[in-house]
mmCIF file of N, CA, C and O in Angstrom:
data_model
loop_
_atom_site.group_PDB
_atom_site.id
_atom_site.type_symbol
_atom_site.label_atom_id
_atom_site.label_comp_id
_atom_site.label_asym_id
_atom_site.label_seq_id
_atom_site.Cartn_x
_atom_site.Cartn_y
_atom_site.Cartn_z
ATOM 1 N N MET A 28 146.303 201.992 214.522
ATOM 2 C CA MET A 28 147.498 202.440 213.859
ATOM 3 C C MET A 28 147.706 201.655 212.565
ATOM 4 O O MET A 28 147.382 200.491 212.492
ATOM 5 N N VAL A 29 148.278 202.294 211.631
ATOM 6 C CA VAL A 29 148.634 201.654 210.381
ATOM 7 C C VAL A 29 150.072 201.189 210.509
ATOM 8 O O VAL A 29 150.903 201.846 211.121
ATOM 9 N N ASP A 30 150.379 200.050 209.936
ATOM 10 C CA ASP A 30 151.748 199.576 210.070
ATOM 11 C C ASP A 30 152.325 199.197 208.715
ATOM 12 O O ASP A 30 151.616 198.825 207.804
ATOM 13 N N GLU A 31 153.631 199.354 208.605
ATOM 14 C CA GLU A 31 154.361 198.991 207.396
ATOM 15 C C GLU A 31 155.167 197.736 207.701
ATOM 16 O O GLU A 31 155.685 197.576 208.797
ATOM 17 N N VAL A 32 155.285 196.844 206.723
ATOM 18 C CA VAL A 32 156.082 195.641 206.914
ATOM 19 C C VAL A 32 157.472 195.901 206.339
ATOM 20 O O VAL A 32 157.620 196.317 205.202
ATOM 21 N N ILE A 33 158.485 195.669 207.170
ATOM 22 C CA ILE A 33 159.878 195.869 206.776
ATOM 23 C C ILE A 33 160.563 194.512 206.836
ATOM 24 O O ILE A 33 160.442 193.795 207.823
ATOM 25 N N GLU A 34 161.269 194.154 205.774
ATOM 26 C CA GLU A 34 161.982 192.880 205.764
ATOM 27 C C GLU A 34 163.468 193.143 206.008
ATOM 28 O O GLU A 34 164.090 193.973 205.362
ATOM 29 N N THR A 35 164.034 192.416 206.985
ATOM 30 C CA THR A 35 165.450 192.578 207.315
ATOM 31 C C THR A 35 166.294 191.725 206.383
ATOM 32 O O THR A 35 165.788 190.898 205.628
ATOM 33 N N LYS A 36 167.620 191.903 206.465
ATOM 34 C CA LYS A 36 168.506 191.122 205.601
ATOM 35 C C LYS A 36 168.508 189.648 205.989
ATOM 36 O O LYS A 36 168.879 188.799 205.193
ATOM 37 N N ASP A 37 168.077 189.316 207.214
ATOM 38 C CA ASP A 37 167.977 187.924 207.651
ATOM 39 C C ASP A 37 166.691 187.258 207.173
ATOM 40 O O ASP A 37 166.485 186.074 207.387
ATOM 41 N N GLY A 38 165.809 188.044 206.561
ATOM 42 C CA GLY A 38 164.552 187.510 206.072
ATOM 43 C C GLY A 38 163.405 187.661 207.060
ATOM 44 O O GLY A 38 162.298 187.197 206.800
ATOM 45 N N LEU A 39 163.652 188.281 208.207
ATOM 46 C CA LEU A 39 162.592 188.506 209.184
ATOM 47 C C LEU A 39 161.714 189.664 208.728
ATOM 48 O O LEU A 39 162.199 190.641 208.168
ATOM 49 N N LYS A 40 160.446 189.529 209.002
ATOM 50 C CA LYS A 40 159.518 190.603 208.666
ATOM 51 C C LYS A 40 159.123 191.309 209.956
ATOM 52 O O LYS A 40 158.646 190.689 210.889
ATOM 53 N N LEU A 41 159.354 192.609 209.996
ATOM 54 C CA LEU A 41 159.019 193.431 211.145
ATOM 55 C C LEU A 41 157.951 194.428 210.740
ATOM 56 O O LEU A 41 157.894 194.869 209.599
ATOM 57 N N ARG A 42 157.128 194.814 211.700
ATOM 58 C CA ARG A 42 156.109 195.820 211.432
ATOM 59 C C ARG A 42 156.516 197.128 212.086
ATOM 60 O O ARG A 42 156.821 197.169 213.265
ATOM 61 N N LYS A 43 156.530 198.179 211.297
ATOM 62 C CA LYS A 43 156.863 199.504 211.793
ATOM 63 C C LYS A 43 155.558 200.276 211.966
ATOM 64 O O LYS A 43 154.776 200.391 211.028
ATOM 65 N N LEU A 44 155.326 200.765 213.176
ATOM 66 C CA LEU A 44 154.102 201.509 213.435
ATOM 67 C C LEU A 44 154.223 202.918 212.874
ATOM 68 O O LEU A 44 155.254 203.557 212.991
ATOM 69 N N VAL A 45 153.133 203.376 212.276
ATOM 70 C CA VAL A 45 153.089 204.695 211.672
ATOM 71 C C VAL A 45 151.966 205.468 212.340
ATOM 72 O O VAL A 45 150.903 204.926 212.615
ATOM 73 N N GLU A 46 152.186 206.736 212.640
ATOM 74 C CA GLU A 46 151.171 207.555 213.290
ATOM 75 C C GLU A 46 150.041 207.882 212.310
ATOM 76 O O GLU A 46 150.274 208.092 211.128
ATOM 77 N N LEU A 47 148.822 207.919 212.845
ATOM 78 C CA LEU A 47 147.671 208.318 212.047
ATOM 79 C C LEU A 47 147.499 209.834 212.120
ATOM 80 O O LEU A 47 147.728 210.445 213.156
ATOM 81 N N LYS A 48 147.126 210.428 211.043
ATOM 82 C CA LYS A 48 146.860 211.856 211.020
ATOM 83 C C LYS A 48 145.419 212.093 211.469
ATOM 84 O O LYS A 48 144.588 211.197 211.456
ATOM 85 N N THR A 49 145.096 213.298 211.858
ATOM 86 C CA THR A 49 143.755 213.633 212.328
ATOM 87 C C THR A 49 142.715 213.376 211.245
ATOM 88 O O THR A 49 141.614 212.932 211.540
ATOM 89 N N SER A 50 143.052 213.602 209.986
ATOM 90 C CA SER A 50 142.091 213.369 208.910
ATOM 91 C C SER A 50 141.749 211.886 208.807
ATOM 92 O O SER A 50 140.608 211.523 208.523
ATOM 93 N N THR A 51 142.718 211.012 209.081
ATOM 94 C CA THR A 51 142.450 209.575 209.069
ATOM 95 C C THR A 51 141.523 209.220 210.216
ATOM 96 O O THR A 51 140.625 208.396 210.061
ATOM 97 N N ALA A 52 141.711 209.844 211.365
ATOM 98 C CA ALA A 52 140.833 209.609 212.508
ATOM 99 C C ALA A 52 139.412 210.038 212.175
ATOM 100 O O ALA A 52 138.448 209.355 212.552
ATOM 101 N N ASP A 53 139.272 211.150 211.452
ATOM 102 C CA ASP A 53 137.942 211.591 211.028
ATOM 103 C C ASP A 53 137.291 210.565 210.116
ATOM 104 O O ASP A 53 136.098 210.277 210.236
ATOM 105 N N GLU A 54 138.064 210.005 209.192
ATOM 106 C CA GLU A 54 137.529 208.991 208.287
ATOM 107 C C GLU A 54 137.095 207.749 209.046
ATOM 108 O O GLU A 54 136.028 207.186 208.789
ATOM 109 N N TYR A 55 137.929 207.309 210.009
ATOM 110 C CA TYR A 55 137.563 206.157 210.825
ATOM 111 C C TYR A 55 136.314 206.444 211.657
ATOM 112 O O TYR A 55 135.441 205.599 211.797
ATOM 113 N N GLN A 56 136.231 207.640 212.199
ATOM 114 C CA GLN A 56 135.065 208.012 212.992
ATOM 115 C C GLN A 56 133.803 207.960 212.133
ATOM 116 O O GLN A 56 132.796 207.402 212.544
ATOM 117 N N ASN A 57 133.865 208.534 210.938
ATOM 118 C CA ASN A 57 132.700 208.516 210.052
ATOM 119 C C ASN A 57 132.320 207.103 209.662
ATOM 120 O O ASN A 57 131.129 206.763 209.611
ATOM 121 N N ALA A 58 133.307 206.256 209.397
ATOM 122 C CA ALA A 58 133.022 204.869 209.039
ATOM 123 C C ALA A 58 132.364 204.130 210.203
ATOM 124 O O ALA A 58 131.398 203.378 210.009
ATOM 125 N N MET A 59 132.879 204.359 211.417
ATOM 126 C CA MET A 59 132.288 203.702 212.590
ATOM 127 C C MET A 59 130.859 204.183 212.827
ATOM 128 O O MET A 59 129.965 203.378 213.106
ATOM 129 N N LEU A 60 130.655 205.491 212.719
ATOM 130 C CA LEU A 60 129.310 206.023 212.941
ATOM 131 C C LEU A 60 128.329 205.537 211.883
ATOM 132 O O LEU A 60 127.168 205.243 212.191
ATOM 133 N N ASP A 61 128.776 205.424 210.631
ATOM 134 C CA ASP A 61 127.915 204.887 209.575
ATOM 135 C C ASP A 61 127.543 203.438 209.863
ATOM 136 O O ASP A 61 126.398 203.026 209.675
ATOM 137 N N ARG A 62 128.518 202.665 210.334
ATOM 138 C CA ARG A 62 128.267 201.256 210.646
ATOM 139 C C ARG A 62 127.306 201.120 211.824
ATOM 140 O O ARG A 62 126.399 200.295 211.807
ATOM 141 N N VAL A 63 127.493 201.959 212.837
ATOM 142 C CA VAL A 63 126.605 201.936 213.998
ATOM 143 C C VAL A 63 125.192 202.332 213.586
ATOM 144 O O VAL A 63 124.210 201.732 214.031
ATOM 145 N N GLU A 64 125.091 203.327 212.734
ATOM 146 C CA GLU A 64 123.770 203.765 212.249
ATOM 147 C C GLU A 64 123.073 202.642 211.486
ATOM 148 O O GLU A 64 121.867 202.430 211.630
ATOM 149 N N TYR A 65 123.827 201.905 210.685
ATOM 150 C CA TYR A 65 123.275 200.768 209.942
ATOM 151 C C TYR A 65 122.699 199.723 210.901
ATOM 152 O O TYR A 65 121.575 199.267 210.748
ATOM 153 N N PHE A 66 123.484 199.355 211.932
ATOM 154 C CA PHE A 66 123.005 198.351 212.875
ATOM 155 C C PHE A 66 121.869 198.886 213.735
ATOM 156 O O PHE A 66 120.977 198.141 214.140
ATOM 157 N N LYS A 67 121.887 200.177 214.013
ATOM 158 C CA LYS A 67 120.791 200.774 214.770
ATOM 159 C C LYS A 67 119.479 200.617 214.019
ATOM 160 O O LYS A 67 118.467 200.214 214.593
ATOM 161 N N LYS A 68 119.524 200.889 212.728
ATOM 162 C CA LYS A 68 118.307 200.743 211.926
ATOM 163 C C LYS A 68 117.874 199.288 211.832
ATOM 164 O O LYS A 68 116.681 198.991 211.829
ATOM 165 N N GLN A 69 118.844 198.365 211.773
ATOM 166 C CA GLN A 69 118.515 196.934 211.703
ATOM 167 C C GLN A 69 117.841 196.453 212.985
ATOM 168 O O GLN A 69 116.920 195.647 212.950
ATOM 169 N N ASN A 70 118.318 196.947 214.126
ATOM 170 C CA ASN A 70 117.805 196.482 215.416
ATOM 171 C C ASN A 70 116.668 197.331 215.971
ATOM 172 O O ASN A 70 116.089 196.978 216.995
ATOM 173 N N GLU A 71 116.356 198.430 215.314
ATOM 174 C CA GLU A 71 115.357 199.359 215.823
ATOM 175 C C GLU A 71 113.990 198.705 215.985
ATOM 176 O O GLU A 71 113.264 198.977 216.932
ATOM 177 N N LYS A 72 113.659 197.818 215.093
ATOM 178 C CA LYS A 72 112.350 197.169 215.120
ATOM 179 C C LYS A 72 112.240 196.144 216.243
ATOM 180 O O LYS A 72 111.159 195.839 216.700
ATOM 181 N N LYS A 73 113.379 195.622 216.698
ATOM 182 C CA LYS A 73 113.361 194.553 217.695
ATOM 183 C C LYS A 73 113.018 195.060 219.089
ATOM 184 O O LYS A 73 112.243 194.425 219.795
ATOM 185 N N SER A 74 113.614 196.165 219.511
ATOM 186 C CA SER A 74 113.411 196.626 220.881
ATOM 187 C C SER A 74 113.649 198.115 220.983
ATOM 188 O O SER A 74 114.717 198.609 220.628
ATOM 189 N N ILE A 75 112.679 198.832 221.522
ATOM 190 C CA ILE A 75 112.815 200.272 221.709
ATOM 191 C C ILE A 75 113.833 200.548 222.809
ATOM 192 O O ILE A 75 114.639 201.471 222.715
ATOM 193 N N PHE A 76 113.851 199.716 223.862
ATOM 194 C CA PHE A 76 114.793 199.892 224.963
ATOM 195 C C PHE A 76 116.228 199.767 224.471
ATOM 196 O O PHE A 76 117.068 200.609 224.765
ATOM 197 N N ASN A 77 116.520 198.713 223.705
ATOM 198 C CA ASN A 77 117.873 198.519 223.189
ATOM 199 C C ASN A 77 118.278 199.660 222.266
ATOM 200 O O ASN A 77 119.430 200.088 222.273
ATOM 201 N N SER A 78 117.345 200.147 221.476
ATOM 202 C CA SER A 78 117.637 201.248 220.570
ATOM 203 C C SER A 78 118.018 202.499 221.363
ATOM 204 O O SER A 78 118.959 203.206 221.001
ATOM 205 N N THR A 79 117.308 202.769 222.439
ATOM 206 C CA THR A 79 117.602 203.938 223.271
ATOM 207 C C THR A 79 118.977 203.809 223.915
ATOM 208 O O THR A 79 119.765 204.758 223.931
ATOM 209 N N ILE A 80 119.283 202.622 224.437
ATOM 210 C CA ILE A 80 120.588 202.387 225.060
ATOM 211 C C ILE A 80 121.699 202.559 224.026
ATOM 212 O O ILE A 80 122.717 203.208 224.278
ATOM 213 N N GLN A 81 121.510 201.981 222.857
ATOM 214 C CA GLN A 81 122.514 202.091 221.795
ATOM 215 C C GLN A 81 122.728 203.543 221.399
ATOM 216 O O GLN A 81 123.875 203.982 221.210
ATOM 217 N N ASN A 82 121.661 204.302 221.263
ATOM 218 C CA ASN A 82 121.782 205.713 220.892
ATOM 219 C C ASN A 82 122.554 206.493 221.948
ATOM 220 O O ASN A 82 123.380 207.345 221.620
ATOM 221 N N THR A 83 122.307 206.200 223.206
ATOM 222 C CA THR A 83 122.996 206.887 224.295
ATOM 223 C C THR A 83 124.488 206.572 224.260
ATOM 224 O O THR A 83 125.328 207.477 224.358
ATOM 225 N N VAL A 84 124.817 205.294 224.115
ATOM 226 C CA VAL A 84 126.226 204.883 224.086
ATOM 227 C C VAL A 84 126.939 205.486 222.885
ATOM 228 O O VAL A 84 128.044 206.027 223.005
ATOM 229 N N VAL A 85 126.315 205.420 221.732
ATOM 230 C CA VAL A 85 126.934 205.941 220.509
ATOM 231 C C VAL A 85 127.128 207.445 220.594
ATOM 232 O O VAL A 85 128.183 207.966 220.227
ATOM 233 N N SER A 86 126.139 208.166 221.086
ATOM 234 C CA SER A 86 126.289 209.619 221.180
ATOM 235 C C SER A 86 127.366 209.997 222.191
ATOM 236 O O SER A 86 128.122 210.944 221.977
ATOM 237 N N THR A 87 127.484 209.231 223.283
ATOM 238 C CA THR A 87 128.538 209.488 224.260
ATOM 239 C C THR A 87 129.912 209.242 223.650
ATOM 240 O O THR A 87 130.821 210.069 223.796
ATOM 241 N N LEU A 88 130.081 208.113 222.971
ATOM 242 C CA LEU A 88 131.359 207.802 222.338
ATOM 243 C C LEU A 88 131.700 208.815 221.249
ATOM 244 O O LEU A 88 132.860 209.195 221.086
ATOM 245 N N SER A 89 130.704 209.245 220.517
ATOM 246 C CA SER A 89 130.918 210.237 219.470
ATOM 247 C C SER A 89 131.400 211.562 220.072
ATOM 248 O O SER A 89 132.319 212.196 219.547
ATOM 249 N N THR A 90 130.796 211.955 221.171
ATOM 250 C CA THR A 90 131.197 213.188 221.850
ATOM 251 C C THR A 90 132.631 213.093 222.361
ATOM 252 O O THR A 90 133.423 214.030 222.213
ATOM 253 N N VAL A 91 132.983 211.953 222.950
ATOM 254 C CA VAL A 91 134.344 211.751 223.458
ATOM 255 C C VAL A 91 135.349 211.795 222.312
ATOM 256 O O VAL A 91 136.405 212.414 222.419
ATOM 257 N N LEU A 92 135.016 211.148 221.192
ATOM 258 C CA LEU A 92 135.922 211.142 220.040
ATOM 259 C C LEU A 92 136.077 212.543 219.452
ATOM 260 O O LEU A 92 137.187 212.953 219.109
ATOM 261 N N ASP A 93 134.983 213.293 219.365
ATOM 262 C CA ASP A 93 135.060 214.676 218.882
ATOM 263 C C ASP A 93 135.937 215.530 219.797
ATOM 264 O O ASP A 93 136.747 216.338 219.320
ATOM 265 N N LEU A 94 135.787 215.340 221.104
ATOM 266 C CA LEU A 94 136.598 216.078 222.060
ATOM 267 C C LEU A 94 138.074 215.745 221.901
ATOM 268 O O LEU A 94 138.928 216.637 221.912
ATOM 269 N N LYS A 95 138.377 214.458 221.733
ATOM 270 C CA LYS A 95 139.760 214.025 221.540
ATOM 271 C C LYS A 95 140.362 214.668 220.293
ATOM 272 O O LYS A 95 141.492 215.154 220.298
ATOM 273 N N ILE A 96 139.615 214.702 219.209
ATOM 274 C CA ILE A 96 140.096 215.286 217.956
ATOM 275 C C ILE A 96 140.335 216.781 218.123
ATOM 276 O O ILE A 96 141.349 217.310 217.658
ATOM 277 N N GLN A 97 139.433 217.470 218.817
ATOM 278 C CA GLN A 97 139.610 218.914 219.036
ATOM 279 C C GLN A 97 140.829 219.200 219.897
ATOM 280 O O GLN A 97 141.575 220.154 219.645
ATOM 281 N N VAL A 98 141.076 218.369 220.918
ATOM 282 C CA VAL A 98 142.250 218.549 221.769
ATOM 283 C C VAL A 98 143.520 218.341 220.956
ATOM 284 O O VAL A 98 144.482 219.106 221.071
ATOM 285 N N GLU A 99 143.531 217.310 220.110
ATOM 286 C CA GLU A 99 144.707 217.055 219.271
ATOM 287 C C GLU A 99 144.960 218.218 218.313
ATOM 288 O O GLU A 99 146.107 218.610 218.097
ATOM 289 N N LYS A 100 143.901 218.772 217.741
ATOM 290 C CA LYS A 100 144.066 219.900 216.829
ATOM 291 C C LYS A 100 144.619 221.118 217.561
ATOM 292 O O LYS A 100 145.476 221.828 217.042
ATOM 293 N N SER A 101 144.123 221.361 218.768
ATOM 294 C CA SER A 101 144.550 222.552 219.499
ATOM 295 C C SER A 101 145.985 222.423 220.016
ATOM 296 O O SER A 101 146.700 223.410 220.108
ATOM 297 N N LEU A 102 146.418 221.212 220.355
ATOM 298 C CA LEU A 102 147.776 221.026 220.866
ATOM 299 C C LEU A 102 148.827 221.045 219.765
ATOM 300 O O LEU A 102 149.948 221.476 219.989
ATOM 301 N N GLY A 103 148.488 220.550 218.597
ATOM 302 C CA GLY A 103 149.450 220.504 217.505
ATOM 303 C C GLY A 103 150.248 219.211 217.512
ATOM 304 O O GLY A 103 150.264 218.468 218.483
ATOM 305 N N GLN A 104 150.938 218.945 216.408
ATOM 306 C CA GLN A 104 151.662 217.687 216.216
ATOM 307 C C GLN A 104 152.817 217.523 217.207
ATOM 308 O O GLN A 104 152.993 216.462 217.789
ATOM 309 N N GLU A 105 153.626 218.581 217.387
ATOM 310 C CA GLU A 105 154.813 218.478 218.250
ATOM 311 C C GLU A 105 154.418 218.210 219.700
ATOM 312 O O GLU A 105 154.996 217.352 220.359
ATOM 313 N N THR A 106 153.445 218.949 220.189
ATOM 314 C CA THR A 106 153.020 218.771 221.576
ATOM 315 C C THR A 106 152.403 217.391 221.776
ATOM 316 O O THR A 106 152.652 216.739 222.791
ATOM 317 N N MET A 107 151.609 216.934 220.811
ATOM 318 C CA MET A 107 151.003 215.598 220.921
ATOM 319 C C MET A 107 152.078 214.522 220.932
ATOM 320 O O MET A 107 151.983 213.549 221.673
ATOM 321 N N LYS A 108 153.124 214.711 220.143
ATOM 322 C CA LYS A 108 154.220 213.742 220.129
ATOM 323 C C LYS A 108 154.906 213.704 221.496
ATOM 324 O O LYS A 108 155.204 212.626 222.006
ATOM 325 N N LYS A 109 155.110 214.876 222.108
ATOM 326 C CA LYS A 109 155.719 214.931 223.438
ATOM 327 C C LYS A 109 154.823 214.262 224.479
ATOM 328 O O LYS A 109 155.302 213.535 225.348
ATOM 329 N N VAL A 110 153.528 214.498 224.383
ATOM 330 C CA VAL A 110 152.577 213.882 225.318
ATOM 331 C C VAL A 110 152.594 212.369 225.155
ATOM 332 O O VAL A 110 152.639 211.624 226.142
ATOM 333 N N HIS A 111 152.592 211.887 223.921
ATOM 334 C CA HIS A 111 152.622 210.448 223.671
ATOM 335 C C HIS A 111 153.924 209.831 224.176
ATOM 336 O O HIS A 111 153.904 208.751 224.773
ATOM 337 N N ASP A 112 155.035 210.505 223.953
ATOM 338 C CA ASP A 112 156.328 210.010 224.448
ATOM 339 C C ASP A 112 156.329 209.941 225.969
ATOM 340 O O ASP A 112 156.797 208.965 226.557
ATOM 341 N N PHE A 113 155.797 210.971 226.616
ATOM 342 C CA PHE A 113 155.728 210.981 228.078
ATOM 343 C C PHE A 113 154.867 209.830 228.589
ATOM 344 O O PHE A 113 155.241 209.119 229.519
ATOM 345 N N LEU A 114 153.705 209.640 227.969
ATOM 346 C CA LEU A 114 152.819 208.547 228.387
ATOM 347 C C LEU A 114 153.475 207.189 228.174
ATOM 348 O O LEU A 114 153.347 206.292 229.012
ATOM 349 N N ASP A 115 154.182 207.024 227.066
ATOM 350 C CA ASP A 115 154.881 205.766 226.814
ATOM 351 C C ASP A 115 155.919 205.501 227.894
ATOM 352 O O ASP A 115 156.000 204.387 228.419
ATOM 353 N N GLU A 116 156.704 206.534 228.212
ATOM 354 C CA GLU A 116 157.737 206.361 229.242
ATOM 355 C C GLU A 116 157.112 206.091 230.610
ATOM 356 O O GLU A 116 157.578 205.262 231.365
ATOM 357 N N PHE A 117 156.034 206.776 230.908
ATOM 358 C CA PHE A 117 155.346 206.609 232.193
ATOM 359 C C PHE A 117 154.768 205.198 232.320
ATOM 360 O O PHE A 117 154.928 204.541 233.346
ATOM 361 N N LEU A 118 154.123 204.729 231.260
ATOM 362 C CA LEU A 118 153.511 203.411 231.298
ATOM 363 C C LEU A 118 154.566 202.305 231.313
ATOM 364 O O LEU A 118 154.415 201.286 231.983
ATOM 365 N N LEU A 119 155.654 202.483 230.572
ATOM 366 C CA LEU A 119 156.699 201.480 230.536
ATOM 367 C C LEU A 119 157.533 201.478 231.824
ATOM 368 O O LEU A 119 158.141 200.465 232.165
ATOM 369 N N PHE A 120 157.545 202.591 232.559
ATOM 370 C CA PHE A 120 158.273 202.658 233.823
ATOM 371 C C PHE A 120 157.718 201.652 234.827
ATOM 372 O O PHE A 120 158.452 201.031 235.571
ATOM 373 N N GLY A 121 156.393 201.449 234.790
ATOM 374 C CA GLY A 121 155.747 200.511 235.695
ATOM 375 C C GLY A 121 156.040 199.060 235.360
ATOM 376 O O GLY A 121 155.904 198.169 236.199
ATOM 377 N N LEU A 122 156.448 198.782 234.132
ATOM 378 C CA LEU A 122 156.727 197.398 233.745
ATOM 379 C C LEU A 122 158.098 197.024 234.206
ATOM 380 O O LEU A 122 158.500 195.994 234.465
#
């Protein structure tokens, strides 16, 4: 999440959480995948086994992230906000 710093009249600095848009998630996903690809190429020469494991993990995570993005797109902003609010209330109920 991206956060904004808000200064109160007492001089305290508070951070206000801001929701990320789906396009920002796409940018983060591309940046992560580019970084993983870079390290994959760096480590590829060291071990074929490690390279295979890394490729499997990365492709699985990529698939999960793509699925999450598609679900968010299909539900829409309002429904996602309701789902997030419900999850927050559910998780905080246990505390």
